GROMACS .gro file of C-alpha atoms in nm:
model
  505
    1UNK     CA    1  21.205  17.935  22.008
    2UNK     CA    2  21.077  18.296  21.897
    3UNK     CA    3  21.358  18.535  22.059
    4UNK     CA    4  21.614  18.276  21.796
    5UNK     CA    5  21.352  18.363  21.509
    6UNK     CA    6  21.447  18.721  21.582
    7UNK     CA    7  21.101  18.775  21.668
    8UNK     CA    8  20.996  18.979  22.066
    9UNK     CA    9  20.964  18.680  22.321
   10UNK     CA   10  20.574  18.792  22.313
   11UNK     CA   11  20.474  18.575  22.010
   12UNK     CA   12  20.605  18.311  22.183
   13UNK     CA   13  20.450  18.390  22.505
   14UNK     CA   14  20.074  18.386  22.276
   15UNK     CA   15  20.133  18.109  22.126
   16UNK     CA   16  20.274  17.892  22.475
   17UNK     CA   17  19.917  18.012  22.540
   18UNK     CA   18  19.725  17.856  22.262
   19UNK     CA   19  20.012  17.462  22.251
   20UNK     CA   20  19.858  17.463  22.626
   21UNK     CA   21  19.454  17.532  22.608
   22UNK     CA   22  19.512  17.190  22.325
   23UNK     CA   23  19.628  17.003  22.574
   24UNK     CA   24  19.371  17.113  22.797
   25UNK     CA   25  19.580  17.245  23.071
   26UNK     CA   26  19.380  17.507  23.255
   27UNK     CA   27  19.538  17.862  23.359
   28UNK     CA   28  19.374  17.899  23.713
   29UNK     CA   29  19.294  18.161  23.912
   30UNK     CA   30  19.657  18.227  24.026
   31UNK     CA   31  19.725  18.285  23.694
   32UNK     CA   32  19.442  18.522  23.678
   33UNK     CA   33  19.546  18.692  23.997
   34UNK     CA   34  19.927  18.745  23.789
   35UNK     CA   35  19.777  18.850  23.477
   36UNK     CA   36  19.613  19.144  23.663
   37UNK     CA   37  19.926  19.230  23.904
   38UNK     CA   38  20.107  19.288  23.578
   39UNK     CA   39  19.844  19.524  23.430
   40UNK     CA   40  19.868  19.703  23.691
   41UNK     CA   41  20.316  19.651  23.732
   42UNK     CA   42  20.261  19.807  23.389
   43UNK     CA   43  20.101  20.158  23.471
   44UNK     CA   44  20.274  20.161  23.691
   45UNK     CA   45  20.629  20.177  23.582
   46UNK     CA   46  20.476  20.414  23.234
   47UNK     CA   47  20.372  20.659  23.546
   48UNK     CA   48  20.757  20.663  23.638
   49UNK     CA   49  20.793  20.744  23.321
   50UNK     CA   50  20.574  21.082  23.277
   51UNK     CA   51  20.761  21.378  23.126
   52UNK     CA   52  20.437  21.576  23.130
   53UNK     CA   53  20.664  21.908  22.918
   54UNK     CA   54  20.695  21.581  22.680
   55UNK     CA   55  20.343  21.437  22.689
   56UNK     CA   56  20.242  21.827  22.615
   57UNK     CA   57  20.430  21.905  22.298
   58UNK     CA   58  20.207  21.953  21.978
   59UNK     CA   59  20.422  21.678  21.784
   60UNK     CA   60  20.330  21.413  22.084
   61UNK     CA   61  19.959  21.405  22.220
   62UNK     CA   62  19.820  21.580  21.860
   63UNK     CA   63  20.015  21.281  21.696
   64UNK     CA   64  19.829  21.031  21.894
   65UNK     CA   65  19.477  21.220  21.862
   66UNK     CA   66  19.471  21.237  21.506
   67UNK     CA   67  19.608  20.946  21.467
   68UNK     CA   68  19.389  20.746  21.698
   69UNK     CA   69  19.083  20.919  21.554
   70UNK     CA   70  19.175  20.796  21.219
   71UNK     CA   71  19.270  20.463  21.286
   72UNK     CA   72  18.908  20.420  21.503
   73UNK     CA   73  18.701  20.482  21.156
   74UNK     CA   74  18.941  20.288  20.944
   75UNK     CA   75  18.964  19.991  21.201
   76UNK     CA   76  18.553  20.098  21.255
   77UNK     CA   77  18.515  20.093  20.850
   78UNK     CA   78  18.665  19.747  20.814
   79UNK     CA   79  18.536  19.512  21.100
   80UNK     CA   80  18.187  19.688  20.902
   81UNK     CA   81  18.204  19.559  20.590
   82UNK     CA   82  18.399  19.215  20.704
   83UNK     CA   83  18.028  19.238  20.908
   84UNK     CA   84  17.911  19.231  20.592
   85UNK     CA   85  18.087  18.970  20.405
   86UNK     CA   86  18.058  18.727  20.706
   87UNK     CA   87  17.745  18.795  20.846
   88UNK     CA   88  17.813  18.487  21.098
   89UNK     CA   89  18.088  18.727  21.300
   90UNK     CA   90  17.726  18.868  21.403
   91UNK     CA   91  17.890  19.226  21.508
   92UNK     CA   92  17.682  19.453  21.672
   93UNK     CA   93  17.773  19.840  21.694
   94UNK     CA   94  17.881  19.860  22.039
   95UNK     CA   95  18.161  19.589  21.923
   96UNK     CA   96  18.244  19.697  21.659
   97UNK     CA   97  18.337  20.021  21.796
   98UNK     CA   98  18.514  19.870  22.165
   99UNK     CA   99  18.643  19.642  21.886
  100UNK     CA  100  18.805  19.916  21.667
  101UNK     CA  101  18.991  20.130  21.968
  102UNK     CA  102  19.178  19.879  22.095
  103UNK     CA  103  19.323  19.840  21.781
  104UNK     CA  104  19.472  20.219  21.798
  105UNK     CA  105  19.730  20.120  21.977
  106UNK     CA  106  20.066  20.048  21.921
  107UNK     CA  107  20.262  19.814  22.176
  108UNK     CA  108  20.433  20.013  22.528
  109UNK     CA  109  20.636  19.603  22.614
  110UNK     CA  110  20.779  19.582  22.150
  111UNK     CA  111  20.865  19.940  22.128
  112UNK     CA  112  21.086  19.935  22.443
  113UNK     CA  113  21.204  19.600  22.383
  114UNK     CA  114  21.323  19.683  22.028
  115UNK     CA  115  21.454  20.035  22.152
  116UNK     CA  116  21.687  19.824  22.444
  117UNK     CA  117  21.759  19.590  22.229
  118UNK     CA  118  21.884  19.858  21.944
  119UNK     CA  119  22.013  20.094  22.294
  120UNK     CA  120  21.807  20.391  22.155
  121UNK     CA  121  21.609  20.448  22.442
  122UNK     CA  122  21.711  20.810  22.507
  123UNK     CA  123  21.709  20.964  22.114
  124UNK     CA  124  21.471  21.190  21.995
  125UNK     CA  125  21.295  20.904  21.799
  126UNK     CA  126  21.223  20.678  22.125
  127UNK     CA  127  21.094  20.910  22.383
  128UNK     CA  128  20.864  21.052  22.082
  129UNK     CA  129  20.741  20.714  22.020
  130UNK     CA  130  20.728  20.634  22.443
  131UNK     CA  131  20.533  20.978  22.445
  132UNK     CA  132  20.280  20.892  22.150
  133UNK     CA  133  20.260  20.535  22.414
  134UNK     CA  134  20.230  20.702  22.686
  135UNK     CA  135  19.891  20.897  22.591
  136UNK     CA  136  19.726  20.612  22.409
  137UNK     CA  137  19.736  20.413  22.778
  138UNK     CA  138  19.664  20.733  22.903
  139UNK     CA  139  19.312  20.715  22.714
  140UNK     CA  140  19.337  20.331  22.737
  141UNK     CA  141  19.336  20.380  23.118
  142UNK     CA  142  19.013  20.651  23.102
  143UNK     CA  143  18.848  20.373  22.916
  144UNK     CA  144  18.897  20.091  23.166
  145UNK     CA  145  18.781  20.309  23.475
  146UNK     CA  146  18.453  20.409  23.247
  147UNK     CA  147  18.329  20.002  23.203
  148UNK     CA  148  18.295  20.031  23.573
  149UNK     CA  149  18.033  20.200  23.527
  150UNK     CA  150  17.940  20.373  23.845
  151UNK     CA  151  18.016  20.699  23.906
  152UNK     CA  152  18.367  20.739  24.205
  153UNK     CA  153  18.280  20.800  24.549
  154UNK     CA  154  18.295  21.136  24.704
  155UNK     CA  155  18.582  20.986  24.983
  156UNK     CA  156  18.790  21.012  24.580
  157UNK     CA  157  18.828  21.417  24.696
  158UNK     CA  158  19.032  21.326  24.970
  159UNK     CA  159  19.264  21.164  24.709
  160UNK     CA  160  19.401  21.510  24.641
  161UNK     CA  161  19.646  21.514  24.937
  162UNK     CA  162  19.865  21.220  24.822
  163UNK     CA  163  20.037  21.532  24.594
  164UNK     CA  164  20.125  21.667  24.966
  165UNK     CA  165  20.239  21.276  25.039
  166UNK     CA  166  20.479  21.266  24.762
  167UNK     CA  167  20.824  21.397  24.958
  168UNK     CA  168  20.773  21.178  25.242
  169UNK     CA  169  20.766  20.927  25.016
  170UNK     CA  170  21.071  21.000  24.826
  171UNK     CA  171  21.241  21.032  25.112
  172UNK     CA  172  21.120  20.694  25.266
  173UNK     CA  173  21.274  20.488  24.902
  174UNK     CA  174  21.592  20.708  24.907
  175UNK     CA  175  21.615  20.582  25.298
  176UNK     CA  176  21.548  20.177  25.130
  177UNK     CA  177  21.854  20.145  24.941
  178UNK     CA  178  21.886  20.015  24.714
  179UNK     CA  179  21.832  19.640  24.763
  180UNK     CA  180  21.516  19.397  24.852
  181UNK     CA  181  21.360  19.660  25.121
  182UNK     CA  182  21.332  19.987  24.787
  183UNK     CA  183  21.193  19.686  24.567
  184UNK     CA  184  20.922  19.605  24.786
  185UNK     CA  185  20.862  19.935  24.845
  186UNK     CA  186  20.751  19.997  24.544
  187UNK     CA  187  20.529  19.679  24.457
  188UNK     CA  188  20.336  19.805  24.767
  189UNK     CA  189  20.304  20.159  24.648
  190UNK     CA  190  20.152  20.049  24.306
  191UNK     CA  191  19.997  19.780  24.454
  192UNK     CA  192  19.873  20.013  24.745
  193UNK     CA  193  19.750  20.277  24.525
  194UNK     CA  194  19.541  20.002  24.278
  195UNK     CA  195  19.399  19.912  24.587
  196UNK     CA  196  19.331  20.301  24.756
  197UNK     CA  197  19.196  20.397  24.423
  198UNK     CA  198  18.920  20.092  24.429
  199UNK     CA  199  18.850  20.179  24.783
  200UNK     CA  200  18.642  20.567  24.657
  201UNK     CA  201  18.537  20.388  24.415
  202UNK     CA  202  18.816  20.419  24.117
  203UNK     CA  203  18.970  20.214  23.854
  204UNK     CA  204  19.339  20.067  24.044
  205UNK     CA  205  19.471  20.052  23.741
  206UNK     CA  206  19.466  20.421  23.701
  207UNK     CA  207  19.529  20.521  24.042
  208UNK     CA  208  19.863  20.314  23.957
  209UNK     CA  209  19.910  20.501  23.701
  210UNK     CA  210  19.856  20.804  23.916
  211UNK     CA  211  20.099  20.709  24.200
  212UNK     CA  212  20.370  20.617  23.960
  213UNK     CA  213  20.343  20.969  23.827
  214UNK     CA  214  20.384  21.144  24.144
  215UNK     CA  215  20.715  21.027  24.149
  216UNK     CA  216  20.818  21.022  23.854
  217UNK     CA  217  21.093  21.216  23.758
  218UNK     CA  218  21.302  21.167  24.107
  219UNK     CA  219  21.645  20.961  24.052
  220UNK     CA  220  21.482  20.685  24.241
  221UNK     CA  221  21.191  20.706  24.065
  222UNK     CA  222  21.445  20.580  23.732
  223UNK     CA  223  21.604  20.282  24.009
  224UNK     CA  224  21.270  20.230  24.069
  225UNK     CA  225  21.136  20.176  23.703
  226UNK     CA  226  21.460  19.937  23.628
  227UNK     CA  227  21.417  19.725  23.936
  228UNK     CA  228  21.044  19.689  23.875
  229UNK     CA  229  21.041  19.591  23.502
  230UNK     CA  230  21.193  19.237  23.525
  231UNK     CA  231  20.903  19.182  23.737
  232UNK     CA  232  20.639  19.358  23.468
  233UNK     CA  233  20.774  19.188  23.176
  234UNK     CA  234  20.689  18.848  23.454
  235UNK     CA  235  20.381  18.923  23.598
  236UNK     CA  236  20.260  18.996  23.241
  237UNK     CA  237  20.353  18.710  23.057
  238UNK     CA  238  20.146  18.516  23.304
  239UNK     CA  239  19.825  18.759  23.044
  240UNK     CA  240  19.969  18.686  22.779
  241UNK     CA  241  19.923  18.253  22.857
  242UNK     CA  242  19.555  18.387  22.957
  243UNK     CA  243  19.485  18.498  22.628
  244UNK     CA  244  19.556  18.207  22.439
  245UNK     CA  245  19.408  17.981  22.698
  246UNK     CA  246  19.082  18.107  22.662
  247UNK     CA  247  19.154  17.917  22.328
  248UNK     CA  248  19.112  17.977  21.911
  249UNK     CA  249  18.856  18.225  21.797
  250UNK     CA  250  18.569  18.066  21.544
  251UNK     CA  251  18.682  17.994  21.156
  252UNK     CA  252  18.537  18.332  21.011
  253UNK     CA  253  18.733  18.549  21.314
  254UNK     CA  254  19.068  18.373  21.242
  255UNK     CA  255  19.021  18.514  20.857
  256UNK     CA  256  18.953  18.863  21.046
  257UNK     CA  257  19.200  18.837  21.299
  258UNK     CA  258  19.461  18.784  20.997
  259UNK     CA  259  19.334  19.086  20.739
  260UNK     CA  260  19.339  19.284  21.076
  261UNK     CA  261  19.742  19.216  21.202
  262UNK     CA  262  19.828  19.348  20.814
  263UNK     CA  263  19.601  19.623  20.827
  264UNK     CA  264  19.888  19.761  21.072
  265UNK     CA  265  20.163  19.872  20.867
  266UNK     CA  266  19.891  20.081  20.816
  267UNK     CA  267  20.059  20.268  21.020
  268UNK     CA  268  20.281  20.378  21.012
  269UNK     CA  269  20.180  20.538  20.702
  270UNK     CA  270  20.004  20.762  20.891
  271UNK     CA  271  20.180  20.828  21.145
  272UNK     CA  272  20.501  20.989  20.929
  273UNK     CA  273  20.342  21.270  20.787
  274UNK     CA  274  20.124  21.330  21.088
  275UNK     CA  275  20.494  21.313  21.326
  276UNK     CA  276  20.675  21.561  20.982
  277UNK     CA  277  20.310  21.865  21.006
  278UNK     CA  278  20.378  21.811  21.336
  279UNK     CA  279  20.694  21.948  21.333
  280UNK     CA  280  20.942  21.649  21.393
  281UNK     CA  281  21.239  21.595  21.203
  282UNK     CA  282  21.205  21.350  20.875
  283UNK     CA  283  21.436  21.078  21.041
  284UNK     CA  284  21.269  21.128  21.462
  285UNK     CA  285  20.942  21.041  21.206
  286UNK     CA  286  21.030  20.745  21.042
  287UNK     CA  287  21.205  20.517  21.292
  288UNK     CA  288  20.933  20.637  21.523
  289UNK     CA  289  20.680  20.627  21.303
  290UNK     CA  290  20.843  20.258  21.228
  291UNK     CA  291  20.868  20.099  21.579
  292UNK     CA  292  20.522  20.197  21.580
  293UNK     CA  293  20.324  20.038  21.341
  294UNK     CA  294  20.196  19.701  21.544
  295UNK     CA  295  19.916  19.697  21.795
  296UNK     CA  296  19.880  19.696  22.137
  297UNK     CA  297  19.911  19.435  22.444
  298UNK     CA  298  19.644  19.708  22.649
  299UNK     CA  299  19.438  19.641  22.321
  300UNK     CA  300  19.412  19.309  22.459
  301UNK     CA  301  19.387  19.448  22.829
  302UNK     CA  302  19.067  19.658  22.626
  303UNK     CA  303  18.838  19.401  22.500
  304UNK     CA  304  18.874  19.101  22.811
  305UNK     CA  305  18.748  19.374  23.059
  306UNK     CA  306  18.488  19.479  22.769
  307UNK     CA  307  18.341  19.147  22.743
  308UNK     CA  308  18.314  19.088  23.137
  309UNK     CA  309  18.140  19.422  23.119
  310UNK     CA  310  17.952  19.208  22.798
  311UNK     CA  311  18.023  19.500  22.543
  312UNK     CA  312  18.222  19.203  22.305
  313UNK     CA  313  18.251  18.767  22.266
  314UNK     CA  314  18.455  18.688  22.506
  315UNK     CA  315  18.579  18.511  22.138
  316UNK     CA  316  18.727  18.826  22.035
  317UNK     CA  317  19.076  18.818  22.272
  318UNK     CA  318  19.181  18.487  22.065
  319UNK     CA  319  19.095  18.718  21.776
  320UNK     CA  320  19.271  19.041  21.877
  321UNK     CA  321  19.550  18.851  21.978
  322UNK     CA  322  19.668  18.699  21.700
  323UNK     CA  323  19.588  19.013  21.498
  324UNK     CA  324  19.882  19.128  21.765
  325UNK     CA  325  20.123  18.852  21.699
  326UNK     CA  326  20.090  18.879  21.291
  327UNK     CA  327  20.164  19.286  21.299
  328UNK     CA  328  20.475  19.167  21.546
  329UNK     CA  329  20.610  18.927  21.216
  330UNK     CA  330  20.528  19.222  20.982
  331UNK     CA  331  20.651  19.484  21.263
  332UNK     CA  332  21.038  19.414  21.321
  333UNK     CA  333  21.175  19.351  21.016
  334UNK     CA  334  21.051  19.673  20.961
  335UNK     CA  335  21.170  19.880  21.275
  336UNK     CA  336  21.523  19.653  21.267
  337UNK     CA  337  21.546  19.802  20.896
  338UNK     CA  338  21.458  20.189  21.007
  339UNK     CA  339  21.814  20.341  21.015
  340UNK     CA  340  21.933  20.199  20.639
  341UNK     CA  341  21.583  20.249  20.448
  342UNK     CA  342  21.716  20.604  20.561
  343UNK     CA  343  21.997  20.660  20.515
  344UNK     CA  344  21.976  20.521  20.135
  345UNK     CA  345  21.647  20.680  20.111
  346UNK     CA  346  21.792  21.088  20.253
  347UNK     CA  347  21.712  21.303  20.006
  348UNK     CA  348  21.333  21.104  19.963
  349UNK     CA  349  21.278  21.186  20.374
  350UNK     CA  350  21.423  21.550  20.394
  351UNK     CA  351  21.087  21.658  20.131
  352UNK     CA  352  20.935  21.612  20.401
  353UNK     CA  353  21.152  21.840  20.663
  354UNK     CA  354  20.976  22.165  20.851
  355UNK     CA  355  21.140  22.430  20.807
  356UNK     CA  356  21.059  22.470  21.150
  357UNK     CA  357  21.332  22.218  21.173
  358UNK     CA  358  21.518  22.269  20.912
  359UNK     CA  359  21.636  22.660  21.165
  360UNK     CA  360  21.646  22.413  21.418
  361UNK     CA  361  21.975  22.285  21.340
  362UNK     CA  362  22.256  22.307  21.547
  363UNK     CA  363  22.602  22.510  21.480
  364UNK     CA  364  22.850  22.302  21.446
  365UNK     CA  365  23.117  22.553  21.244
  366UNK     CA  366  23.480  22.476  21.393
  367UNK     CA  367  23.411  22.177  21.566
  368UNK     CA  368  23.792  22.040  21.571
  369UNK     CA  369  23.695  21.748  21.813
  370UNK     CA  370  23.359  21.621  21.924
  371UNK     CA  371  23.253  21.418  22.182
  372UNK     CA  372  22.943  21.293  22.190
  373UNK     CA  373  22.749  21.161  22.491
  374UNK     CA  374  22.736  21.457  22.765
  375UNK     CA  375  22.708  21.237  23.132
  376UNK     CA  376  22.975  21.201  23.362
  377UNK     CA  377  23.235  21.085  23.163
  378UNK     CA  378  23.177  21.310  22.848
  379UNK     CA  379  23.163  21.590  23.077
  380UNK     CA  380  23.512  21.525  23.253
  381UNK     CA  381  23.613  21.414  22.877
  382UNK     CA  382  23.507  21.785  22.765
  383UNK     CA  383  23.653  21.971  23.038
  384UNK     CA  384  23.996  21.861  23.046
  385UNK     CA  385  24.052  21.941  22.621
  386UNK     CA  386  23.823  22.217  22.654
  387UNK     CA  387  24.179  22.364  22.883
  388UNK     CA  388  24.406  22.370  22.576
  389UNK     CA  389  24.130  22.350  22.273
  390UNK     CA  390  23.895  22.612  22.371
  391UNK     CA  391  23.624  22.631  22.128
  392UNK     CA  392  23.760  22.394  21.875
  393UNK     CA  393  23.557  22.124  22.157
  394UNK     CA  394  23.169  22.039  22.077
  395UNK     CA  395  22.989  21.920  22.278
  396UNK     CA  396  22.642  21.688  22.197
  397UNK     CA  397  22.349  21.557  22.388
  398UNK     CA  398  21.966  21.478  22.372
  399UNK     CA  399  21.935  21.560  22.705
  400UNK     CA  400  21.785  21.983  22.716
  401UNK     CA  401  21.733  22.017  22.999
  402UNK     CA  402  22.100  21.999  23.092
  403UNK     CA  403  22.181  22.250  22.868
  404UNK     CA  404  22.170  22.551  23.011
  405UNK     CA  405  22.438  22.400  23.313
  406UNK     CA  406  22.640  22.320  23.010
  407UNK     CA  407  22.628  22.722  22.865
  408UNK     CA  408  22.673  22.860  23.211
  409UNK     CA  409  22.989  22.607  23.261
  410UNK     CA  410  23.100  22.786  22.896
  411UNK     CA  411  23.068  22.440  22.784
  412UNK     CA  412  22.959  22.463  22.377
  413UNK     CA  413  22.748  22.214  22.397
  414UNK     CA  414  22.427  22.107  22.127
  415UNK     CA  415  22.127  21.914  22.074
  416UNK     CA  416  22.129  21.668  21.821
  417UNK     CA  417  22.103  21.277  21.847
  418UNK     CA  418  22.516  21.100  21.739
  419UNK     CA  419  22.298  20.847  21.529
  420UNK     CA  420  22.127  21.152  21.301
  421UNK     CA  421  22.314  21.108  20.977
  422UNK     CA  422  22.168  21.538  20.910
  423UNK     CA  423  22.372  21.559  21.162
  424UNK     CA  424  22.652  21.426  21.024
  425UNK     CA  425  22.583  21.608  20.689
  426UNK     CA  426  22.632  21.995  20.827
  427UNK     CA  427  22.948  21.902  20.998
  428UNK     CA  428  23.349  21.891  20.804
  429UNK     CA  429  23.486  21.615  20.891
  430UNK     CA  430  23.734  21.732  20.710
  431UNK     CA  431  23.772  21.945  20.979
  432UNK     CA  432  23.745  21.686  21.239
  433UNK     CA  433  24.042  21.551  21.382
  434UNK     CA  434  23.859  21.358  21.669
  435UNK     CA  435  23.556  21.203  21.759
  436UNK     CA  436  23.507  21.008  22.087
  437UNK     CA  437  23.164  20.824  22.193
  438UNK     CA  438  23.063  20.917  22.544
  439UNK     CA  439  22.697  20.723  22.454
  440UNK     CA  440  22.547  20.548  22.759
  441UNK     CA  441  22.436  20.252  22.506
  442UNK     CA  442  22.745  20.012  22.327
  443UNK     CA  443  22.500  19.948  22.023
  444UNK     CA  444  22.414  20.314  21.977
  445UNK     CA  445  22.841  20.322  21.986
  446UNK     CA  446  22.826  20.055  21.691
  447UNK     CA  447  22.599  20.274  21.486
  448UNK     CA  448  22.791  20.575  21.533
  449UNK     CA  449  23.062  20.406  21.438
  450UNK     CA  450  22.943  20.226  21.137
  451UNK     CA  451  22.806  20.594  21.020
  452UNK     CA  452  23.105  20.810  21.059
  453UNK     CA  453  23.314  20.496  20.884
  454UNK     CA  454  23.035  20.547  20.547
  455UNK     CA  455  23.081  20.927  20.566
  456UNK     CA  456  23.426  20.861  20.527
  457UNK     CA  457  23.549  21.032  20.794
  458UNK     CA  458  23.955  20.993  20.845
  459UNK     CA  459  24.026  21.145  21.180
  460UNK     CA  460  24.089  20.959  21.521
  461UNK     CA  461  23.854  20.856  21.692
  462UNK     CA  462  23.810  20.646  22.086
  463UNK     CA  463  23.537  20.480  22.249
  464UNK     CA  464  23.480  20.398  22.596
  465UNK     CA  465  23.325  20.060  22.642
  466UNK     CA  466  23.235  19.839  22.965
  467UNK     CA  467  23.308  19.513  22.859
  468UNK     CA  468  23.642  19.293  22.604
  469UNK     CA  469  23.357  19.208  22.390
  470UNK     CA  470  23.269  19.556  22.278
  471UNK     CA  471  23.600  19.647  22.306
  472UNK     CA  472  23.689  19.407  21.995
  473UNK     CA  473  23.347  19.522  21.801
  474UNK     CA  474  23.483  19.912  21.794
  475UNK     CA  475  23.831  19.873  21.753
  476UNK     CA  476  23.685  19.657  21.405
  477UNK     CA  477  23.614  19.956  21.332
  478UNK     CA  478  23.876  20.147  21.406
  479UNK     CA  479  23.825  20.291  21.719
  480UNK     CA  480  24.026  20.346  21.997
  481UNK     CA  481  23.820  20.111  22.338
  482UNK     CA  482  23.923  20.253  22.699
  483UNK     CA  483  23.778  19.968  22.897
  484UNK     CA  484  23.632  20.213  23.199
  485UNK     CA  485  23.667  19.881  23.421
  486UNK     CA  486  23.948  19.769  23.335
  487UNK     CA  487  24.098  20.068  23.345
  488UNK     CA  488  24.011  20.251  23.633
  489UNK     CA  489  24.217  20.054  23.871
  490UNK     CA  490  24.513  20.285  23.721
  491UNK     CA  491  24.334  20.567  23.800
  492UNK     CA  492  24.235  20.445  24.113
  493UNK     CA  493  24.620  20.382  24.134
  494UNK     CA  494  24.726  20.752  24.051
  495UNK     CA  495  24.510  20.956  24.273
  496UNK     CA  496  24.633  20.767  24.567
  497UNK     CA  497  24.970  20.831  24.437
  498UNK     CA  498  24.906  21.236  24.399
  499UNK     CA  499  24.714  21.224  24.741
  500UNK     CA  500  25.059  21.008  24.902
  501UNK     CA  501  25.301  21.281  24.720
  502UNK     CA  502  25.047  21.588  24.953
  503UNK     CA  503  25.106  21.379  25.237
  504UNK     CA  504  25.451  21.378  25.218
  505UNK     CA  505  25.520  21.751  25.077
   0.00000   0.00000   0.00000
């Protein structure tokens, strides 16, 4: 029902927990064990996506640290005022600080779900938002580790030996293939890593994050991330159900939860100026900030663990879950309308652009043919066309790490977001005769198609698609669609015919 209403399924899981509570159905030990498993896999999959170079950018860690400090002060002040107005809340200083800390996080699950649905996981704003979320998650894990209340044992020093084991573990991952054995191996790494860290007095969730980070950056780690995501999401459902099963908060806490839910909309208002101040492009800042205007499921983990440690009352988990649900309801339409908001008020947002961002705009002069997406398909198309048109062909991609390789092979490639109106405002569309879309996601192709139409581009366009319905969508926008699967057979037949000709000669 939640998904049918255009809201994240997460809200439905929380609601289901409260419904089960009202029907006097208990969760039991199994549900709690599966919930803990979901949290461990969440940390492991975050580790698999860690890119230290990305996290070390001031735009990422600077925004995160300053934003968390400002939000901590704001929510602590709000809770203090609430305690004065509603003495029945009985908030001690320690409770006030822990609850405020839990509210500083934004939702990893929500942001990734929104970005995936829009086909924007490889975009700059997605990378910025996820980088911020990872640092927030690391802060949460450090807090969870501190709740153990004891120092790690001396044997914890032997964990440094995990680094030399990275190479043999990676080779084992490659030998495991692509089926169920590979997935089982990933589960063993996540759960075994957590158990190993617990044995030496360190929080197991931090262990799962570190093991995942050790494997990050390899092709198999990307595949493992995709394989474990559904398991992680499935087990996290159990976690959200346990929150609702714990029951409703008291009346005063319920009212405060709704107020806090509305206050989540303050987060984007603080994120945006911080990001642009630290040299994020205005569009990147707006789209990232709009996705981060919510509270995190990790905040529930913090509250739940703090309640076990006796730092807060257990009923606050229910209050925070309602605040999270309210923040999702309010954040969803904002995130969906972010692109439209930027296009409509383009000149206003550009006022926040720093000189550094302006100076870094790519050179698009003389481009007549533009290839969007320089993956395997895009590279092949670029190389074939460039043989005749040379420097008049321009490749566009977001992968900065492959720029040196393109330059070495004499390709003219710029780093830019194909769905960014600011990029297209630099291009002289009157000179462009052909645009080729070889982007990863159909949603991104559609976004670019609509953008080109709005800008009045009248040249020829072609796009790579994988399914017939995708071809229909793009053809309605005037694009010529090349169905990768349907037309691959013809290409394979041409290749076979060439081989026969070679044999005959």
